[in-house]
Coordinates of N, CA, C and O in Angstrom, one line a residue:
X12 N 157.0 65.7 117.6 CA 156.6 67.0 117.7 C 155.6 67.4 116.7 O 154.8 68.3 116.9
X13 N 155.5 66.7 115.5 CA 154.5 67.0 114.5 C 153.3 66.2 114.8 O 153.3 65.0 115.2
X14 N 152.2 66.8 114.5 CA 150.9 66.1 114.5 C 150.6 65.5 113.1 O 150.8 66.2 112.1
X15 N 150.2 64.3 113.1 CA 149.9 63.7 111.8 C 148.8 64.3 111.0 O 148.8 64.2 109.8
X16 N 147.8 64.8 111.7 CA 146.6 65.3 111.0 C 146.8 66.7 110.4 O 146.1 67.1 109.5
X17 N 147.8 67.4 110.9 CA 148.1 68.8 110.4 C 149.6 68.9 110.3 O 150.3 68.2 110.9
X18 N 150.0 69.8 109.4 CA 151.4 70.1 109.3 C 151.9 71.2 110.2 O 152.3 72.2 109.8
X19 N 151.6 71.0 111.5 CA 152.0 72.0 112.5 C 152.9 71.3 113.6 O 152.6 70.2 114.0
X20 N 153.9 72.0 114.0 CA 154.8 71.5 115.0 C 154.3 72.0 116.4 O 154.0 73.2 116.5
X21 N 154.1 71.0 117.3 CA 153.5 71.4 118.6 C 154.4 70.8 119.7 O 155.2 69.9 119.5
X22 N 154.2 71.3 120.9 CA 154.8 70.7 122.1 C 154.4 69.3 122.2 O 153.2 69.0 122.0
X23 N 155.3 68.4 122.5 CA 155.0 67.0 122.6 C 153.9 66.6 123.5 O 153.2 65.6 123.3
X24 N 153.8 67.3 124.6 CA 152.8 66.8 125.6 C 151.4 66.8 125.2 O 150.5 66.2 125.8
X25 N 151.1 67.5 124.1 CA 149.6 67.7 123.7 C 149.2 66.8 122.5 O 148.1 66.9 122.0
X26 N 150.1 65.9 122.1 CA 149.9 65.1 120.9 C 148.9 63.9 121.0 O 148.5 63.4 120.0
X27 N 148.6 63.6 122.2 CA 147.8 62.4 122.5 C 146.3 62.5 122.1 O 145.6 61.4 122.0
X28 N 145.8 63.7 122.0 CA 144.3 63.8 121.7 C 144.0 65.1 121.0 O 144.8 66.1 121.2
X29 N 142.9 65.1 120.3 CA 142.5 66.4 119.7 C 142.1 67.4 120.7 O 142.4 68.6 120.5
X30 N 141.5 67.0 121.8 CA 141.2 68.0 122.9 C 142.4 68.6 123.4 O 142.5 69.8 123.6
X31 N 143.5 67.8 123.7 CA 144.7 68.4 124.2 C 145.3 69.4 123.2 O 145.8 70.4 123.5
X32 N 145.3 69.0 121.9 CA 145.9 69.9 120.9 C 145.1 71.2 120.8 O 145.7 72.3 120.7
X33 N 143.8 71.1 120.9 CA 143.0 72.3 120.8 C 143.3 73.2 122.0 O 143.4 74.4 121.8
X34 N 143.4 72.6 123.2 CA 143.7 73.4 124.4 C 145.1 74.1 124.2 O 145.3 75.2 124.5
X35 N 146.1 73.3 123.8 CA 147.4 73.8 123.5 C 147.4 74.9 122.5 O 148.0 76.0 122.8
X36 N 146.7 74.7 121.4 CA 146.7 75.7 120.3 C 146.0 77.0 120.7 O 146.4 78.1 120.3
X37 N 144.9 76.9 121.4 CA 144.0 78.0 121.6 C 144.2 78.7 123.0 O 143.8 79.9 123.1
X38 N 144.7 78.0 124.0 CA 144.6 78.6 125.4 C 146.0 78.5 126.1 O 146.4 79.6 126.6
X39 N 146.7 77.4 126.1 CA 147.8 77.2 126.9 C 148.9 78.2 126.6 O 149.4 78.4 125.5
X40 N 149.3 79.0 127.6 CA 150.4 79.9 127.5 C 150.0 81.3 126.9 O 150.8 82.2 126.8
X41 N 148.7 81.5 126.6 CA 148.3 82.8 126.2 C 147.9 83.6 127.4 O 147.2 83.2 128.3
X42 N 148.4 84.8 127.5 CA 148.2 85.7 128.7 C 146.7 85.9 129.0 O 146.0 86.3 128.1
X43 N 146.3 85.7 130.2 CA 145.0 85.9 130.7 C 145.0 87.0 131.7 O 145.7 86.9 132.7
X44 N 144.1 88.0 131.5 CA 144.1 89.1 132.4 C 142.7 89.2 133.0 O 142.5 90.1 133.9
X45 N 141.7 88.5 132.6 CA 140.4 88.5 133.0 C 140.2 87.7 134.3 O 140.6 86.5 134.3
X46 N 139.7 88.3 135.4 CA 139.6 87.6 136.7 C 138.7 86.4 136.6 O 139.0 85.4 137.2
X47 N 137.6 86.4 135.8 CA 136.7 85.2 135.7 C 137.5 84.0 135.1 O 137.4 82.9 135.6
X48 N 138.3 84.3 134.1 CA 139.1 83.2 133.5 C 140.2 82.7 134.4 O 140.5 81.6 134.5
X49 N 140.8 83.7 135.0 CA 141.9 83.3 136.0 C 141.3 82.4 137.1 O 142.0 81.4 137.5
X50 N 140.1 82.7 137.6 CA 139.5 81.9 138.6 C 139.2 80.5 138.0 O 139.4 79.5 138.7
X51 N 138.7 80.4 136.8 CA 138.4 79.1 136.2 C 139.7 78.3 136.2 O 139.6 77.1 136.6
X52 N 140.8 78.8 135.7 CA 142.0 78.1 135.7 C 142.5 77.7 137.1 O 143.0 76.6 137.3
X53 N 142.3 78.6 138.1 CA 142.7 78.3 139.4 C 141.9 77.1 140.0 O 142.5 76.2 140.5
X54 N 140.6 77.2 139.8 CA 139.8 76.1 140.2 C 140.2 74.7 139.5 O 140.4 73.7 140.2
X55 N 140.3 74.8 138.2 CA 140.7 73.5 137.5 C 142.0 73.0 137.9 O 142.2 71.8 138.1
X56 N 143.0 73.9 138.1 CA 144.3 73.5 138.4 C 144.4 72.9 139.8 O 145.1 71.9 140.1
X57 N 143.6 73.4 140.8 CA 143.5 72.8 142.1 C 142.9 71.4 142.1 O 143.3 70.6 142.8
X58 N 141.9 71.2 141.2 CA 141.3 69.9 141.1 C 142.3 68.9 140.4 O 142.2 67.7 140.6
X59 N 143.2 69.5 139.6 CA 144.1 68.7 138.8 C 145.2 68.1 139.7 O 145.8 67.1 139.4
X60 N 145.4 68.7 140.9 CA 146.5 68.3 141.8 C 146.5 66.7 142.0 O 145.5 66.2 142.4
X61 N 147.6 66.1 141.6 CA 147.7 64.6 141.7 C 147.1 63.9 140.5 O 147.2 62.6 140.5
X62 N 146.5 64.6 139.6 CA 145.9 63.9 138.4 C 146.5 64.5 137.1 O 147.3 65.4 137.2
X63 N 146.2 63.9 136.0 CA 146.6 64.4 134.7 C 145.7 65.5 134.3 O 144.5 65.5 134.5
X64 N 146.3 66.4 133.5 CA 145.6 67.6 133.0 C 144.5 67.1 132.0 O 143.4 67.7 132.0
X65 N 144.8 66.1 131.3 CA 143.7 65.6 130.3 C 142.5 65.1 131.0 O 141.4 65.3 130.5
X66 N 142.7 64.6 132.2 CA 141.5 64.2 133.0 C 140.6 65.4 133.3 O 139.4 65.3 133.2
X67 N 141.2 66.5 133.7 CA 140.5 67.7 133.9 C 139.9 68.3 132.7 O 138.7 68.7 132.6
X68 N 140.6 68.3 131.6 CA 140.1 68.8 130.3 C 138.9 68.0 129.9 O 137.9 68.6 129.4
X69 N 138.9 66.7 130.1 CA 137.8 65.9 129.7 C 136.5 66.2 130.5 O 135.4 65.9 130.1
X70 N 136.7 66.7 131.7 CA 135.6 67.0 132.6 C 135.3 68.5 132.7 O 134.5 68.9 133.5
X71 N 136.0 69.3 131.9 CA 135.9 70.7 132.1 C 134.5 71.2 131.9 O 134.0 72.1 132.7
X72 N 133.7 70.8 131.0 CA 132.4 71.2 130.8 C 131.5 70.8 131.9 O 130.5 71.5 132.3
X73 N 131.7 69.6 132.5 CA 131.0 69.1 133.7 C 131.3 70.1 134.9 O 130.4 70.4 135.6
X74 N 132.6 70.4 135.0 CA 133.0 71.4 136.1 C 132.2 72.7 135.8 O 131.7 73.3 136.8
X75 N 132.2 73.2 134.6 CA 131.6 74.5 134.3 C 130.1 74.4 134.7 O 129.6 75.4 135.4
X76 N 129.4 73.4 134.4 CA 128.0 73.2 134.8 C 127.8 73.1 136.3 O 127.0 73.8 136.9
X77 N 128.6 72.3 136.9 CA 128.5 72.0 138.4 C 128.9 73.2 139.2 O 128.3 73.5 140.3
X78 N 129.8 74.0 138.7 CA 130.3 75.2 139.5 C 129.8 76.5 138.9 O 130.6 77.5 138.9
X79 N 128.6 76.5 138.5 CA 127.9 77.8 138.1 C 128.8 78.6 137.1 O 129.0 79.8 137.3
X80 N 129.3 77.9 136.1 CA 130.2 78.6 135.1 C 131.4 79.3 135.7 O 131.8 80.3 135.2
X81 N 131.9 78.7 136.8 CA 133.1 79.2 137.5 C 132.9 80.6 138.0 O 133.8 81.4 138.2
X82 N 131.6 80.9 138.4 CA 131.3 82.2 139.0 C 131.8 82.2 140.4 O 131.1 81.7 141.3
X83 N 132.9 82.8 140.7 CA 133.5 82.8 142.1 C 132.6 83.5 143.1 O 132.6 83.1 144.3
X84 N 131.8 84.4 142.7 CA 130.9 85.1 143.6 C 129.8 84.1 144.1 O 129.5 84.1 145.3
X85 N 129.3 83.3 143.2 CA 128.4 82.2 143.6 C 129.0 81.1 144.4 O 128.5 80.7 145.4
X86 N 130.2 80.7 144.0 CA 130.9 79.6 144.6 C 131.3 80.0 146.1 O 131.2 79.2 147.0
X87 N 131.6 81.2 146.3 CA 132.0 81.7 147.6 C 130.8 81.5 148.6 O 131.0 81.5 149.8
X88 N 129.6 81.5 148.1 CA 128.4 81.4 148.9 C 127.9 79.9 149.1 O 126.8 79.7 149.7
X89 N 128.5 79.0 148.5 CA 128.0 77.6 148.5 C 127.9 77.1 150.0 O 128.8 77.4 150.8
X90 N 126.7 76.5 150.2 CA 126.5 75.9 151.5 C 126.7 74.4 151.5 O 127.1 73.8 150.5
X91 N 126.5 73.8 152.7 CA 126.7 72.4 152.8 C 125.9 71.5 151.8 O 126.3 70.5 151.3
X92 N 124.6 72.0 151.6 CA 123.7 71.3 150.7 C 124.3 71.3 149.3 O 124.3 70.2 148.6
X93 N 124.8 72.4 148.8 CA 125.4 72.5 147.5 C 126.7 71.6 147.4 O 126.9 70.9 146.4
X94 N 127.5 71.7 148.5 CA 128.7 70.8 148.5 C 128.3 69.4 148.4 O 129.0 68.6 147.7
X95 N 127.3 68.9 149.2 CA 126.9 67.5 149.1 C 126.4 67.2 147.7 O 126.7 66.1 147.2
X96 N 125.7 68.1 147.0 CA 125.3 67.9 145.6 C 126.6 67.7 144.7 O 126.6 66.8 143.9
X97 N 127.6 68.5 144.9 CA 128.8 68.4 144.1 C 129.5 67.1 144.4 O 130.0 66.4 143.5
X98 N 129.5 66.6 145.6 CA 130.1 65.3 146.0 C 129.4 64.1 145.4 O 130.0 63.0 145.3
X99 N 128.2 64.3 144.9 CA 127.4 63.3 144.3 C 127.5 63.3 142.7 O 127.1 62.4 142.0
X100 N 128.2 64.4 142.2 CA 128.2 64.6 140.8 C 129.4 63.8 140.2 O 130.6 64.2 140.3
X101 N 129.0 62.7 139.5 CA 130.0 61.9 138.9 C 130.8 62.5 137.7 O 131.8 62.0 137.3
X102 N 130.3 63.7 137.2 CA 131.0 64.4 136.1 C 132.2 65.2 136.5 O 132.9 65.6 135.7
X103 N 132.4 65.4 137.8 CA 133.6 66.1 138.3 C 134.5 65.2 139.2 O 134.1 64.0 139.4
X104 N 135.5 65.8 139.7 CA 136.4 65.0 140.6 C 135.7 65.2 142.0 O 135.6 66.3 142.5
X105 N 135.3 64.1 142.6 CA 134.5 64.2 143.8 C 135.4 64.0 145.1 O 135.2 63.2 145.9
X106 N 136.4 64.9 145.2 CA 137.3 64.9 146.3 C 136.8 65.9 147.3 O 136.7 67.1 147.0
X107 N 136.4 65.5 148.5 CA 135.7 66.4 149.4 C 136.6 67.6 149.8 O 136.1 68.7 149.8
X108 N 137.9 67.3 150.0 CA 138.8 68.4 150.4 C 138.9 69.5 149.2 O 138.9 70.7 149.4
X109 N 138.9 69.0 148.0 CA 139.1 69.9 146.8 C 137.8 70.6 146.6 O 137.8 71.8 146.3
X110 N 136.6 70.0 146.8 CA 135.3 70.7 146.7 C 135.2 71.8 147.7 O 134.9 73.0 147.4
X111 N 135.6 71.5 149.0 CA 135.5 72.5 150.0 C 136.6 73.6 149.7 O 136.3 74.8 150.0
X112 N 137.7 73.3 149.2 CA 138.7 74.3 148.9 C 138.3 75.2 147.8 O 138.7 76.4 147.8
X113 N 137.4 74.7 146.9 CA 136.9 75.6 145.8 C 136.1 76.8 146.4 O 136.2 77.9 146.0
X114 N 135.4 76.5 147.5 CA 134.6 77.5 148.2 C 135.5 78.5 148.9 O 135.4 79.7 148.8
X115 N 136.5 77.9 149.7 CA 137.4 78.7 150.4 C 138.3 79.6 149.5 O 138.5 80.8 149.7
X116 N 138.7 79.0 148.4 CA 139.5 79.8 147.4 C 138.7 80.9 146.7 O 139.2 81.9 146.5
X117 N 137.4 80.6 146.5 CA 136.6 81.7 145.9 C 136.4 82.8 146.9 O 136.5 84.0 146.5
X118 N 136.3 82.5 148.2 CA 136.2 83.6 149.2 C 137.5 84.4 149.3 O 137.4 85.6 149.3
X119 N 138.6 83.7 149.2 CA 139.9 84.4 149.3 C 140.2 85.1 148.0 O 140.9 86.1 148.1
X120 N 139.8 84.6 146.9 CA 139.9 85.3 145.6 C 139.3 86.7 145.7 O 139.8 87.7 145.2
X121 N 138.1 86.7 146.2 CA 137.3 88.0 146.4 C 138.1 88.9 147.3 O 138.2 90.2 147.1
X122 N 138.7 88.4 148.4 CA 139.5 89.2 149.3 C 140.7 89.9 148.6 O 141.0 91.0 148.8
X123 N 141.3 89.1 147.7 CA 142.4 89.6 146.9 C 141.9 90.7 146.0 O 142.6 91.8 145.9
X124 N 140.8 90.5 145.4 CA 140.2 91.6 144.5 C 140.0 92.8 145.3 O 140.3 93.9 144.8
X125 N 139.5 92.7 146.5 CA 139.2 93.9 147.3 C 140.5 94.6 147.7 O 140.5 95.8 147.8
X126 N 141.5 93.8 148.0 CA 142.8 94.4 148.4 C 143.6 95.0 147.2 O 144.2 96.1 147.4
X127 N 143.6 94.4 146.0 CA 144.4 94.8 144.9 C 143.6 95.4 143.8 O 144.2 95.9 142.8
X128 N 142.3 95.4 143.8 CA 141.5 95.9 142.7 C 141.1 94.8 141.8 O 140.0 94.9 141.2
X129 N 141.9 93.8 141.6 CA 141.5 92.7 140.8 C 142.5 91.5 141.1 O 143.7 91.8 141.6
X130 N 142.2 90.3 140.9 CA 143.1 89.2 141.1 C 144.2 89.3 140.0 O 145.3 89.0 140.3
X131 N 143.8 89.8 138.8 CA 144.7 89.9 137.7 C 145.9 90.9 138.1 O 147.1 90.5 137.9
X132 N 145.6 92.0 138.8 CA 146.7 92.9 139.2 C 147.6 92.2 140.2 O 148.8 92.4 140.2
X133 N 147.0 91.5 141.1 CA 147.7 90.7 142.1 C 148.7 89.7 141.5 O 149.9 89.7 141.7
X134 N 148.1 88.8 140.6 CA 148.9 87.7 140.1 C 150.0 88.2 139.1 O 151.1 87.7 139.1
X135 N 149.6 89.2 138.2 CA 150.5 89.7 137.2 C 151.7 90.5 137.8 O 152.7 90.7 137.2
X136 N 151.5 91.0 139.0 CA 152.5 91.8 139.7 C 153.7 90.9 140.0 O 154.9 91.4 140.0
X137 N 153.5 89.6 140.1 CA 154.6 88.6 140.4 C 155.6 88.6 139.2 O 156.7 88.2 139.4
X138 N 155.1 88.9 138.0 CA 156.0 88.9 136.8 C 156.1 90.3 136.2 O 156.4 90.4 135.0
X139 N 155.9 91.3 137.0 CA 156.0 92.7 136.6 C 155.1 93.0 135.3 O 155.5 93.8 134.5
X140 N 154.0 92.3 135.3 CA 153.0 92.6 134.3 C 153.2 92.0 132.9 O 152.5 92.3 132.0
X141 N 154.3 91.2 132.7 CA 154.6 90.7 131.4 C 155.0 89.2 131.5 O 155.8 88.9 132.5
X142 N 154.7 88.4 130.6 CA 155.0 87.0 130.6 C 156.6 86.7 130.7 O 157.3 87.5 130.0
X143 N 156.9 85.7 131.4 CA 158.3 85.3 131.4 C 158.5 84.3 130.3 O 157.7 83.3 130.2
X144 N 159.4 84.5 129.4 CA 159.6 83.6 128.3 C 160.8 82.8 128.6 O 162.0 83.2 128.5
X145 N 160.5 81.5 128.9 CA 161.6 80.6 129.3 C 162.4 80.0 128.0 O 163.4 79.5 128.2
X146 N 161.7 80.1 126.9 CA 162.3 79.7 125.6 C 163.0 78.3 125.7 O 164.2 78.2 125.3
X147 N 162.2 77.3 126.2 CA 162.9 76.0 126.3 C 163.1 75.3 124.9 O 162.3 75.5 124.0
X148 N 164.2 74.6 124.8 CA 164.4 73.9 123.5 C 163.7 72.6 123.5 O 163.3 72.1 122.4
X149 N 163.4 72.0 124.6 CA 162.7 70.7 124.7 C 161.9 70.7 126.0 O 162.1 71.5 126.9
X150 N 161.0 69.7 126.1 CA 160.2 69.5 127.3 C 161.0 69.2 128.5 O 160.6 69.6 129.6
X151 N 162.2 68.6 128.3 CA 163.1 68.3 129.4 C 163.5 69.6 130.1 O 163.9 69.5 131.3
X152 N 163.5 70.7 129.4 CA 164.0 72.0 130.0 C 162.9 72.7 130.8 O 163.1 73.7 131.4
X153 N 161.7 72.2 130.7 CA 160.5 72.8 131.4 C 160.4 72.3 132.8 O 160.3 71.2 133.1
X154 N 160.5 73.2 133.8 CA 160.5 72.8 135.2 C 159.1 72.5 135.7 O 158.1 72.9 135.1
X155 N 159.0 71.8 136.8 CA 157.7 71.6 137.4 C 157.4 72.7 138.4 O 156.3 73.0 138.7
X156 N 158.5 73.3 139.0 CA 158.3 74.4 139.9 C 159.5 75.4 139.7 O 160.5 75.0 139.1
X157 N 159.4 76.6 140.2 CA 160.4 77.6 140.1 C 160.4 78.3 141.4 O 159.4 78.3 142.2
X158 N 161.4 79.1 141.7 CA 161.4 79.9 142.9 C 160.2 80.9 142.9 O 159.6 81.2 143.9
X159 N 159.8 81.3 141.7 CA 158.6 82.2 141.6 C 157.3 81.5 141.9 O 156.4 82.0 142.6
X160 N 157.1 80.2 141.4 CA 155.9 79.5 141.8 C 155.9 79.1 143.3 O 154.9 79.1 143.9
X161 N 157.1 79.0 143.8 CA 157.2 78.8 145.3 C 156.7 80.0 146.0 O 155.9 79.9 147.0
X162 N 157.1 81.2 145.6 CA 156.7 82.4 146.2 C 155.2 82.7 146.1 O 154.6 83.1 147.1
X163 N 154.6 82.4 144.9 CA 153.2 82.6 144.7 C 152.4 81.6 145.6 O 151.5 82.0 146.3
X164 N 152.9 80.4 145.6 CA 152.2 79.4 146.4 C 152.2 79.8 147.9 O 151.2 79.7 148.6
X165 N 153.4 80.2 148.4 CA 153.5 80.6 149.8 C 152.6 81.8 150.1 O 151.9 81.8 151.1
X166 N 152.5 82.8 149.2 CA 151.7 83.9 149.4 C 150.2 83.5 149.4 O 149.4 84.0 150.3
X167 N 149.8 82.7 148.5 CA 148.4 82.3 148.5 C 148.0 81.4 149.7 O 146.9 81.6 150.3
X168 N 148.9 80.6 150.1 CA 148.6 79.8 151.3 C 148.5 80.7 152.5 O 147.6 80.5 153.4
X169 N 149.4 81.7 152.6 CA 149.3 82.6 153.7 C 147.9 83.3 153.7 O 147.4 83.7 154.8
X170 N 147.4 83.5 152.5 CA 146.1 84.2 152.4 C 144.9 83.2 152.6 O 143.7 83.5 152.4
X171 N 145.2 81.9 152.9 CA 144.1 80.9 153.1 C 143.8 80.0 152.0 O 142.8 79.2 152.1
X172 N 144.4 80.1 150.8 CA 144.1 79.3 149.7 C 144.5 77.8 150.0 O 145.5 77.6 150.7
X173 N 143.8 76.9 149.4 CA 144.1 75.5 149.5 C 144.5 74.9 148.2 O 144.0 75.3 147.1
X174 N 145.3 73.8 148.2 CA 145.7 73.1 147.0 C 146.4 74.0 146.0 O 146.1 73.9 144.8
X175 N 147.2 74.8 146.5 CA 148.0 75.8 145.7 C 149.5 75.6 145.9 O 150.2 76.6 146.0
X176 N 149.9 74.3 145.9 CA 151.3 74.1 146.0 C 152.1 74.6 144.8 O 151.5 75.1 143.8
X177 N 153.4 74.6 144.9 CA 154.2 75.2 143.9 C 154.0 74.5 142.5 O 154.0 75.2 141.5
X178 N 153.9 73.2 142.5 CA 153.6 72.6 141.2 C 152.3 73.0 140.6 O 152.2 73.3 139.4
X179 N 151.3 73.1 141.4 CA 150.0 73.5 140.9 C 150.1 75.0 140.4 O 149.6 75.3 139.3
X180 N 150.8 75.8 141.1 CA 150.9 77.2 140.7 C 151.8 77.4 139.5 O 151.5 78.3 138.7
X181 N 152.8 76.5 139.3 CA 153.5 76.6 138.1 C 152.7 76.2 136.9 O 152.7 76.9 135.8
X182 N 151.9 75.2 137.0 CA 150.9 74.8 136.0 C 149.9 75.9 135.7 O 149.6 76.2 134.5
X183 N 149.5 76.6 136.7 CA 148.6 77.7 136.6 C 149.3 78.9 135.8 O 148.7 79.5 134.9
X184 N 150.5 79.1 136.1 CA 151.3 80.2 135.4 C 151.5 79.8 134.0 O 151.3 80.7 133.1
X185 N 151.7 78.6 133.6 CA 151.8 78.1 132.2 C 150.5 78.3 131.5 O 150.4 78.8 130.4
X186 N 149.4 77.8 132.2 CA 148.1 77.9 131.5 C 147.6 79.3 131.2 O 147.0 79.5 130.2
X187 N 147.9 80.2 132.1 CA 147.4 81.6 132.0 C 148.4 82.5 131.4 O 148.2 83.7 131.4
X188 N 149.5 82.0 130.9 CA 150.5 82.8 130.2 C 151.4 83.7 131.0 O 152.1 84.5 130.4
X189 N 151.5 83.5 132.3 CA 152.5 84.2 133.1 C 153.9 83.8 132.7 O 154.8 84.5 132.8
X190 N 154.0 82.5 132.2 CA 155.2 82.0 131.6 C 154.9 81.4 130.3 O 153.8 80.9 130.1
X191 N 155.8 81.5 129.4 CA 155.7 80.9 128.1 C 156.7 79.7 128.0 O 157.9 79.9 127.9
X192 N 156.1 78.5 128.1 CA 157.0 77.3 128.0 C 156.7 76.5 126.8 O 157.1 75.3 126.7
X193 N 156.2 77.2 125.7 CA 156.1 76.5 124.4 C 157.6 76.3 123.9 O 158.4 77.2 124.0
X194 N 157.8 75.0 123.5 CA 159.2 74.7 123.1 C 159.6 75.3 121.8 O 158.7 75.7 121.0
X195 N 160.9 75.5 121.6 CA 161.4 76.0 120.3 C 160.8 75.2 119.1 O 160.7 74.0 119.2
X196 N 160.3 75.9 118.1 CA 159.7 75.2 117.0 C 158.2 75.0 117.0 O 157.6 74.8 116.0
X197 N 157.6 75.2 118.2 CA 156.2 75.1 118.3 C 155.5 76.2 117.6 O 155.9 77.4 117.8
X198 N 154.5 75.9 116.8 CA 153.9 76.9 116.0 C 153.2 78.0 116.8 O 153.0 79.1 116.3
X199 N 152.8 77.7 118.0 CA 152.1 78.7 118.8 C 153.1 79.6 119.7 O 152.6 80.5 120.4
X200 N 154.4 79.3 119.6 CA 155.3 79.9 120.5 C 155.2 81.4 120.5 O 155.3 82.0 121.6
X201 N 155.1 82.0 119.4 CA 155.0 83.5 119.3 C 153.7 84.1 118.9 O 153.6 85.2 118.5
X202 N 152.7 83.2 118.9 CA 151.4 83.7 118.4 C 150.6 84.3 119.5 O 150.9 84.2 120.7

């Protein structure tokens, strides 16, 4: 639980690299209400499906450049030429279905904004506007899915989103602070 370079106790999953620790300390589990940042995490989490999160973190800046700084308005308008360019970009995950889903998800993200006023209002309504604090004692107590992530996944799929299974949505909830799964003793738990 302790990192050797600093005297801070952290969740065990982030100890393998400085990049992981920085992400854990500065972003993971902190509530996000900004639609642009929520879309960034949604895009990254959908590309992460079936891969490790560190793989995505290592490529995050490449994704940022390739996907117009995660501007969902631009991504929603990507044409076949742009998609072909993305599929040639070795800096990102070049999965054809995931690249196409980024465009579809951006279009559907905008539809949710139009319906609810913002994606933030839509997603945070699932937790009544405040993070769920699971207060796990160890990583073993942190689930991969919950009935709530099942419900969010089902609703997004009904709205046409792709690569938003329950596991992906639970990871999204953790990343954007809809749930707090920092384990007991982690220095960022209540920060």
